[in-house]
mmCIF file of C-alpha atoms in Angstrom:
data_model
loop_
_atom_site.group_PDB
_atom_site.id
_atom_site.type_symbol
_atom_site.label_atom_id
_atom_site.label_comp_id
_atom_site.label_asym_id
_atom_site.label_seq_id
_atom_site.Cartn_x
_atom_site.Cartn_y
_atom_site.Cartn_z
ATOM 1 C CA MET A 231 0.000 0.000 0.000
ATOM 2 C CA GLU A 232 2.821 2.408 0.908
ATOM 3 C CA THR A 233 4.634 1.600 -2.371
ATOM 4 C CA SER A 234 1.533 2.159 -4.496
ATOM 5 C CA LEU A 235 0.807 5.417 -2.648
ATOM 6 C CA LEU A 236 4.372 6.632 -3.228
ATOM 7 C CA MET A 237 4.165 5.677 -6.905
ATOM 8 C CA GLN A 238 0.882 7.553 -7.259
ATOM 9 C CA LEU A 239 2.358 10.694 -5.683
ATOM 10 C CA THR A 240 5.464 10.434 -7.888
ATOM 11 C CA GLN A 241 3.414 10.057 -11.067
ATOM 12 C CA GLU A 242 1.172 12.969 -10.158
ATOM 13 C CA PHE A 243 4.214 15.136 -9.352
ATOM 14 C CA GLN A 244 5.817 14.374 -12.714
ATOM 15 C CA ALA A 245 2.571 15.166 -14.523
ATOM 16 C CA LEU A 246 1.979 18.530 -12.801
ATOM 17 C CA SER A 247 0.799 21.274 -15.160
ATOM 18 C CA GLY A 248 -0.261 24.900 -15.043
ATOM 19 C CA ALA A 249 -3.860 23.830 -14.560
ATOM 20 C CA ASP A 250 -2.802 21.747 -11.566
ATOM 21 C CA ALA A 251 -0.991 24.752 -10.076
ATOM 22 C CA LEU A 252 -4.200 26.775 -10.445
ATOM 23 C CA ALA A 253 -6.123 23.940 -8.805
ATOM 24 C CA VAL A 254 -3.684 23.928 -5.865
ATOM 25 C CA PHE A 255 -4.044 27.701 -5.483
ATOM 26 C CA THR A 256 -7.849 27.538 -5.628
ATOM 27 C CA LEU A 257 -8.032 24.658 -3.167
ATOM 28 C CA ALA A 258 -5.587 26.412 -0.829
ATOM 29 C CA ILE A 259 -7.897 29.444 -0.713
ATOM 30 C CA LEU A 260 -10.908 27.221 -0.062
ATOM 31 C CA GLU A 261 -9.026 25.296 2.625
ATOM 32 C CA GLY A 262 -8.004 28.592 4.204
ATOM 33 C CA ILE A 263 -11.617 29.766 4.280
ATOM 34 C CA LEU A 264 -12.757 26.436 5.712
ATOM 35 C CA SER A 265 -9.996 26.704 8.348
ATOM 36 C CA VAL A 266 -11.379 29.977 9.727
ATOM 37 C CA ASP A 267 -13.899 28.239 11.989
ATOM 38 C CA ASN A 268 -11.244 25.716 13.083
ATOM 39 C CA SER A 269 -8.759 28.476 13.957
ATOM 40 C CA LEU A 270 -11.454 30.418 15.813
ATOM 41 C CA VAL A 271 -12.190 27.392 18.004
ATOM 42 C CA LEU A 272 -8.446 26.863 18.597
ATOM 43 C CA ALA A 273 -8.041 30.485 19.679
ATOM 44 C CA ILE A 274 -10.990 30.294 22.086
ATOM 45 C CA LEU A 275 -9.843 26.999 23.630
ATOM 46 C CA VAL A 276 -6.186 27.943 24.231
ATOM 47 C CA ARG A 277 -7.054 31.457 25.442
ATOM 48 C CA THR A 278 -8.200 29.998 28.788
ATOM 49 C CA LEU A 279 -4.627 28.829 29.491
ATOM 50 C CA PRO A 280 -1.819 30.897 31.057
ATOM 51 C CA LYS A 281 -0.046 33.035 28.470
ATOM 52 C CA GLU A 282 3.160 30.977 28.558
ATOM 53 C CA GLN A 283 1.185 27.818 27.709
ATOM 54 C CA GLN A 284 -0.963 29.258 24.917
ATOM 55 C CA LYS A 285 1.703 28.987 22.215
ATOM 56 C CA LYS A 286 2.566 25.419 23.232
ATOM 57 C CA ALA A 287 -1.081 24.332 23.200
ATOM 58 C CA LEU A 288 -1.569 26.090 19.875
ATOM 59 C CA MET A 289 1.332 24.149 18.380
ATOM 60 C CA TYR A 290 -0.229 20.903 19.628
ATOM 61 C CA GLY A 291 -3.473 21.981 17.984
ATOM 62 C CA ILE A 292 -1.828 22.852 14.666
ATOM 63 C CA GLY A 293 0.171 19.610 14.719
ATOM 64 C CA GLY A 294 -2.977 17.640 15.470
ATOM 65 C CA ALA A 295 -4.874 19.413 12.702
ATOM 66 C CA PHE A 296 -2.116 18.558 10.219
ATOM 67 C CA PHE A 297 -1.892 14.923 11.376
ATOM 68 C CA PHE A 298 -5.631 14.297 11.284
ATOM 69 C CA ARG A 299 -5.957 15.958 7.877
ATOM 70 C CA VAL A 300 -3.264 13.644 6.505
ATOM 71 C CA VAL A 301 -5.042 10.642 8.034
ATOM 72 C CA ALA A 302 -8.340 11.903 6.636
ATOM 73 C CA LEU A 303 -6.766 12.201 3.177
ATOM 74 C CA VAL A 304 -5.457 8.636 3.218
ATOM 75 C CA PHE A 305 -8.609 7.131 4.698
ATOM 76 C CA ALA A 306 -11.161 9.662 3.438
ATOM 77 C CA ALA A 307 -13.697 7.087 2.274
ATOM 78 C CA HIS A 308 -13.591 5.234 5.609
ATOM 79 C CA LEU A 309 -13.613 8.321 7.837
ATOM 80 C CA MET A 310 -16.806 9.544 6.214
ATOM 81 C CA ARG A 311 -18.598 6.673 7.963
ATOM 82 C CA PHE A 312 -17.533 7.857 11.435
ATOM 83 C CA VAL A 313 -20.272 10.455 11.910
ATOM 84 C CA ALA A 314 -19.831 10.164 15.695
ATOM 85 C CA PHE A 315 -16.852 12.555 15.487
ATOM 86 C CA LYS A 316 -19.062 15.262 14.013
ATOM 87 C CA VAL A 317 -21.913 14.613 16.448
ATOM 88 C CA ILE A 318 -19.693 14.681 19.555
ATOM 89 C CA GLY A 319 -17.475 17.491 18.257
ATOM 90 C CA GLY A 320 -20.437 19.640 17.207
ATOM 91 C CA GLY A 321 -22.255 18.900 20.457
ATOM 92 C CA TYR A 322 -19.244 19.975 22.490
ATOM 93 C CA LEU A 323 -18.915 23.258 20.565
ATOM 94 C CA VAL A 324 -22.608 24.006 21.163
ATOM 95 C CA TYR A 325 -22.130 23.218 24.875
ATOM 96 C CA LEU A 326 -19.038 25.452 24.989
ATOM 97 C CA ALA A 327 -20.929 28.379 23.464
ATOM 98 C CA MET A 328 -24.006 27.869 25.667
ATOM 99 C CA LYS A 329 -21.831 27.675 28.777
ATOM 100 C CA HIS A 330 -20.208 31.008 27.918
ATOM 101 C CA MET A 331 -23.433 32.790 26.984
ATOM 102 C CA PHE A 332 -25.576 31.577 29.905
ATOM 103 C CA PHE A 333 -23.393 29.990 32.599
ATOM 104 C CA PHE A 334 -20.087 31.813 32.168
ATOM 105 C CA TYR A 335 -17.970 32.355 35.264
ATOM 106 C CA LYS A 336 -14.417 33.394 35.903
ATOM 107 C CA GLU A 337 -12.236 30.882 37.660
ATOM 108 C CA ASP A 338 -10.212 31.900 40.656
ATOM 109 C CA ALA A 339 -7.014 33.554 39.478
ATOM 110 C CA HIS A 340 -5.134 32.052 42.415
ATOM 111 C CA GLN A 341 -5.535 28.441 41.324
ATOM 112 C CA SER A 342 -2.841 25.913 42.147
ATOM 113 C CA ARG A 343 -0.129 24.793 39.765
ATOM 114 C CA PRO A 344 -1.349 21.142 39.496
ATOM 115 C CA LYS A 345 -4.774 22.375 38.402
ATOM 116 C CA VAL A 346 -3.181 24.568 35.726
ATOM 117 C CA ALA A 347 -1.231 21.570 34.400
ATOM 118 C CA ALA A 348 -4.380 19.439 34.349
ATOM 119 C CA SER A 349 -6.336 22.118 32.493
ATOM 120 C CA PHE A 350 -3.511 22.352 29.943
ATOM 121 C CA TRP A 351 -3.680 18.680 28.984
ATOM 122 C CA LYS A 352 -7.463 18.738 29.125
ATOM 123 C CA THR A 353 -7.438 21.670 26.708
ATOM 124 C CA VAL A 354 -4.968 19.903 24.405
ATOM 125 C CA LEU A 355 -7.175 16.779 24.392
ATOM 126 C CA ILE A 356 -10.261 18.833 23.519
ATOM 127 C CA VAL A 357 -8.324 20.686 20.805
ATOM 128 C CA GLU A 358 -7.211 17.410 19.217
ATOM 129 C CA PHE A 359 -10.722 15.974 19.296
ATOM 130 C CA THR A 360 -12.234 19.042 17.639
ATOM 131 C CA ASP A 361 -9.421 18.850 15.068
ATOM 132 C CA ILE A 362 -10.742 15.419 14.054
ATOM 133 C CA ALA A 363 -14.245 16.783 13.459
ATOM 134 C CA PHE A 364 -12.966 19.748 11.454
ATOM 135 C CA SER A 365 -10.544 17.547 9.487
ATOM 136 C CA ILE A 366 -13.374 15.358 8.214
ATOM 137 C CA ASP A 367 -15.345 18.446 7.171
ATOM 138 C CA SER A 368 -12.368 20.097 5.454
ATOM 139 C CA ILE A 369 -10.939 17.081 3.652
ATOM 140 C CA THR A 370 -14.378 15.988 2.443
ATOM 141 C CA THR A 371 -14.627 19.278 0.561
ATOM 142 C CA ALA A 372 -11.120 18.890 -0.889
ATOM 143 C CA VAL A 373 -11.708 15.308 -2.041
ATOM 144 C CA ALA A 374 -14.958 16.372 -3.692
ATOM 145 C CA MET A 375 -13.130 19.013 -5.759
ATOM 146 C CA SER A 376 -10.088 17.047 -6.963
ATOM 147 C CA ASN A 377 -9.191 13.421 -7.602
ATOM 148 C CA LYS A 378 -5.421 13.991 -7.463
ATOM 149 C CA LEU A 379 -3.976 13.078 -4.074
ATOM 150 C CA LEU A 380 -0.851 15.244 -4.448
ATOM 151 C CA ILE A 381 -2.870 18.366 -5.217
ATOM 152 C CA ILE A 382 -5.160 17.741 -2.250
ATOM 153 C CA TRP A 383 -2.172 17.222 0.047
ATOM 154 C CA LEU A 384 -0.434 20.407 -1.136
ATOM 155 C CA ALA A 385 -3.634 22.392 -0.671
ATOM 156 C CA GLY A 386 -4.115 20.850 2.776
ATOM 157 C CA ILE A 387 -0.593 21.835 3.861
ATOM 158 C CA MET A 388 -1.162 25.414 2.698
ATOM 159 C CA GLY A 389 -4.456 25.419 4.577
ATOM 160 C CA ILE A 390 -2.618 24.333 7.751
ATOM 161 C CA ILE A 391 -0.187 27.240 7.361
ATOM 162 C CA PHE A 392 -3.138 29.608 7.088
ATOM 163 C CA LEU A 393 -4.703 27.947 10.134
ATOM 164 C CA ARG A 394 -1.561 28.591 12.206
ATOM 165 C CA PHE A 395 -1.440 32.321 11.493
ATOM 166 C CA ALA A 396 -5.221 32.790 11.690
ATOM 167 C CA ALA A 397 -5.381 31.204 15.154
ATOM 168 C CA GLY A 398 -2.582 33.475 16.417
ATOM 169 C CA LEU A 399 -4.350 36.493 14.914
ATOM 170 C CA PHE A 400 -7.620 35.602 16.645
ATOM 171 C CA ILE A 401 -5.828 35.302 20.013
ATOM 172 C CA ARG A 402 -4.295 38.795 19.636
ATOM 173 C CA MET A 403 -7.653 40.255 18.589
ATOM 174 C CA LEU A 404 -9.384 38.692 21.605
ATOM 175 C CA GLU A 405 -6.764 40.247 23.901
ATOM 176 C CA LYS A 406 -7.264 43.736 22.433
ATOM 177 C CA LEU A 407 -11.052 43.510 22.111
ATOM 178 C CA PRO A 408 -12.472 41.463 25.031
ATOM 179 C CA LYS A 409 -16.050 41.900 23.772
ATOM 180 C CA LEU A 410 -15.010 40.058 20.618
ATOM 181 C CA GLU A 411 -15.138 36.879 22.703
ATOM 182 C CA ASP A 412 -18.954 37.072 22.791
ATOM 183 C CA LEU A 413 -19.037 37.289 18.993
ATOM 184 C CA ALA A 414 -16.596 34.391 18.744
ATOM 185 C CA TYR A 415 -18.816 32.160 20.877
ATOM 186 C CA GLN A 416 -21.851 33.053 18.762
ATOM 187 C CA LEU A 417 -19.953 31.947 15.656
ATOM 188 C CA ILE A 418 -18.792 28.794 17.448
ATOM 189 C CA PHE A 419 -22.415 28.021 18.366
ATOM 190 C CA PHE A 420 -23.397 28.182 14.704
ATOM 191 C CA VAL A 421 -20.369 26.130 13.593
ATOM 192 C CA GLY A 422 -21.140 23.501 16.238
ATOM 193 C CA THR A 423 -24.780 23.391 15.147
ATOM 194 C CA LYS A 424 -23.660 22.800 11.545
ATOM 195 C CA LEU A 425 -21.372 19.909 12.540
ATOM 196 C CA LEU A 426 -24.090 18.441 14.753
ATOM 197 C CA LEU A 427 -26.688 18.544 11.973
ATOM 198 C CA GLU A 428 -24.252 17.024 9.480
ATOM 199 C CA GLY A 429 -23.730 14.159 11.907
ATOM 200 C CA PHE A 430 -27.447 13.422 11.523
ATOM 201 C CA HIS A 431 -27.197 13.782 7.711
ATOM 202 C CA ILE A 432 -28.903 17.188 7.669
ATOM 203 C CA GLU A 433 -26.825 19.241 5.244
ATOM 204 C CA ILE A 434 -26.494 23.030 5.267
ATOM 205 C CA SER A 435 -25.279 24.393 1.941
ATOM 206 C CA HIS A 436 -22.008 26.336 1.929
ATOM 207 C CA ALA A 437 -23.821 29.418 0.587
ATOM 208 C CA VAL A 438 -26.321 29.437 3.470
ATOM 209 C CA PHE A 439 -23.611 28.639 6.029
ATOM 210 C CA TRP A 440 -21.303 31.477 5.009
ATOM 211 C CA MET A 441 -24.202 33.893 4.585
ATOM 212 C CA MET A 442 -25.289 33.204 8.180
ATOM 213 C CA MET A 443 -21.690 33.461 9.399
ATOM 214 C CA ALA A 444 -21.373 36.810 7.605
ATOM 215 C CA VAL A 445 -24.613 38.135 9.145
ATOM 216 C CA ILE A 446 -23.518 37.097 12.652
ATOM 217 C CA ALA A 447 -20.032 38.562 12.068
ATOM 218 C CA ILE A 448 -21.360 41.894 10.742
ATOM 219 C CA LEU A 449 -23.923 42.399 13.527
ATOM 220 C CA GLY A 450 -21.481 41.218 16.188
ATOM 221 C CA SER A 451 -18.675 43.409 14.834
ATOM 222 C CA ALA A 452 -20.969 46.443 14.974
ATOM 223 C CA LEU A 453 -21.663 45.764 18.666
ATOM 224 C CA VAL A 454 -17.955 45.162 19.364
ATOM 225 C CA TYR A 455 -17.058 48.459 17.657
ATOM 226 C CA ARG A 456 -19.742 50.307 19.628
ATOM 227 C CA ASP A 457 -18.343 48.944 22.895
ATOM 228 C CA TYR A 458 -14.773 49.789 21.805
ATOM 229 C CA TYR A 459 -15.778 53.342 20.833
ATOM 230 C CA GLN A 460 -17.663 53.923 24.099
ATOM 231 C CA THR A 461 -14.748 52.577 26.149
ATOM 232 C CA LYS A 462 -12.249 54.717 24.244
ATOM 233 C CA THR A 463 -14.419 57.841 24.613
ATOM 234 C CA ALA A 464 -14.907 57.217 28.344
ATOM 235 C CA SER A 465 -11.166 56.675 28.798
ATOM 236 C CA ARG A 466 -10.400 60.015 27.138
ATOM 237 C CA PHE A 467 -12.955 61.759 29.368
ATOM 238 C CA HIS A 468 -11.512 60.144 32.501
ATOM 239 C CA ASN A 469 -7.954 61.124 31.561
ATOM 240 C CA ARG A 470 -9.004 64.691 30.792
ATOM 241 C CA LEU A 471 -10.880 64.942 34.083
ATOM 242 C CA LEU A 472 -7.907 63.533 35.990
ATOM 243 C CA GLY A 473 -5.611 66.035 34.278
ATOM 244 C CA ARG A 474 -7.852 68.933 35.297
ATOM 245 C CA LEU A 475 -7.916 67.650 38.881
ATOM 246 C CA LYS A 476 -4.114 67.419 39.036
ATOM 247 C CA ALA A 477 -3.823 70.913 37.544
ATOM 248 C CA GLN A 478 -6.293 72.150 40.211
ATOM 249 C CA GLU A 479 -8.687 73.362 37.504
ATOM 250 C CA ILE A 480 -11.529 71.542 39.236
ATOM 251 C CA THR A 481 -12.187 71.038 42.942
ATOM 252 C CA VAL A 482 -12.732 67.785 44.818
ATOM 253 C CA ASP A 483 -16.252 68.918 45.753
ATOM 254 C CA GLU A 484 -17.084 69.364 42.058
ATOM 255 C CA ILE A 485 -15.735 65.871 41.355
ATOM 256 C CA LEU A 486 -17.797 64.310 44.149
ATOM 257 C CA ALA A 487 -20.894 66.140 42.885
ATOM 258 C CA LEU A 488 -20.704 64.212 39.604
ATOM 259 C CA GLU A 489 -23.310 61.510 39.040
ATOM 260 C CA TYR A 490 -20.522 59.053 38.243
ATOM 261 C CA VAL A 491 -16.959 59.245 39.587
ATOM 262 C CA PRO A 492 -14.451 57.271 37.480
ATOM 263 C CA ARG A 493 -12.323 54.647 39.196
ATOM 264 C CA GLU A 494 -9.120 56.457 38.173
ATOM 265 C CA ILE A 495 -10.258 59.598 40.016
ATOM 266 C CA ILE A 496 -11.096 57.648 43.177
ATOM 267 C CA SER A 497 -7.685 55.926 43.074
ATOM 268 C CA TYR A 498 -5.925 59.291 42.666
ATOM 269 C CA LEU A 499 -7.850 60.865 45.567
ATOM 270 C CA ARG A 500 -7.103 57.853 47.754
ATOM 271 C CA ASP A 501 -3.383 57.794 46.898
ATOM 272 C CA SER A 502 -3.060 61.543 47.473
ATOM 273 C CA GLY A 503 -4.670 61.224 50.915
ATOM 274 C CA VAL A 504 -7.703 63.352 50.071
ATOM 275 C CA LEU A 505 -10.054 60.396 50.233
ATOM 276 C CA ARG A 506 -9.711 57.844 53.002
ATOM 277 C CA VAL A 507 -11.068 54.368 52.388
ATOM 278 C CA GLN A 508 -11.485 52.083 55.364
ATOM 279 C CA GLN A 509 -10.242 48.556 54.662
ATOM 280 C CA LYS A 510 -12.450 45.620 55.619
ATOM 281 C CA GLU A 511 -10.918 43.413 58.268
#
């Protein structure tokens, strides 16, 4: 089997043409687009880890995505029968999104080191399992568009490269725009629903899927931008007010007469000794 596979790859490599190069490029773009939801899930999952472990977990996730895509390519016809991966993977993504939207809580920041280590490997395990579900979805599309194994493999590798950078980009965006996490979980809910339905042989066309993703992304992005703009405007107002207070252009009585006193002003008054706050015993 290995010899025949190697011979097939060699023959396809020797017969590569300009049309094949165009096919690789087209498939790479499609694989990149299909990898967006995978990279979004990766970013959300590893973001819960300490910062020094995020990159390591992300590399495990990318490595797992590559490995399972290769396995899916070799055994594509057989893997299509294992719908349980899509059902369980999609169900978990729906649970993850529902937990965030309705039962979200922040864990104690002072957790012990053994618990951090356990959560790391738990996260890696979940990442690898979701990689399996996404690999079946991605490779199925690639196999349907080309019958040349070499072209599909090359496109898959390029898709993995895109996945790596997209996941890192999503992590940085989530750090700068915390409200983006709510949008991300809404998208994950829809992606999980799609995988879950496909597990029960209920297909959602790519046109409908991406149209719904676009609608959610546009509406969510508008809300994220509104929150970002309001936060930025409030921050400028707070800084300007603090500057006036330091320059003695406004009195403490005028500050305390405001309907809302910013946290920065209270901290400044406390540190300067003007405002005394009694500590709870």
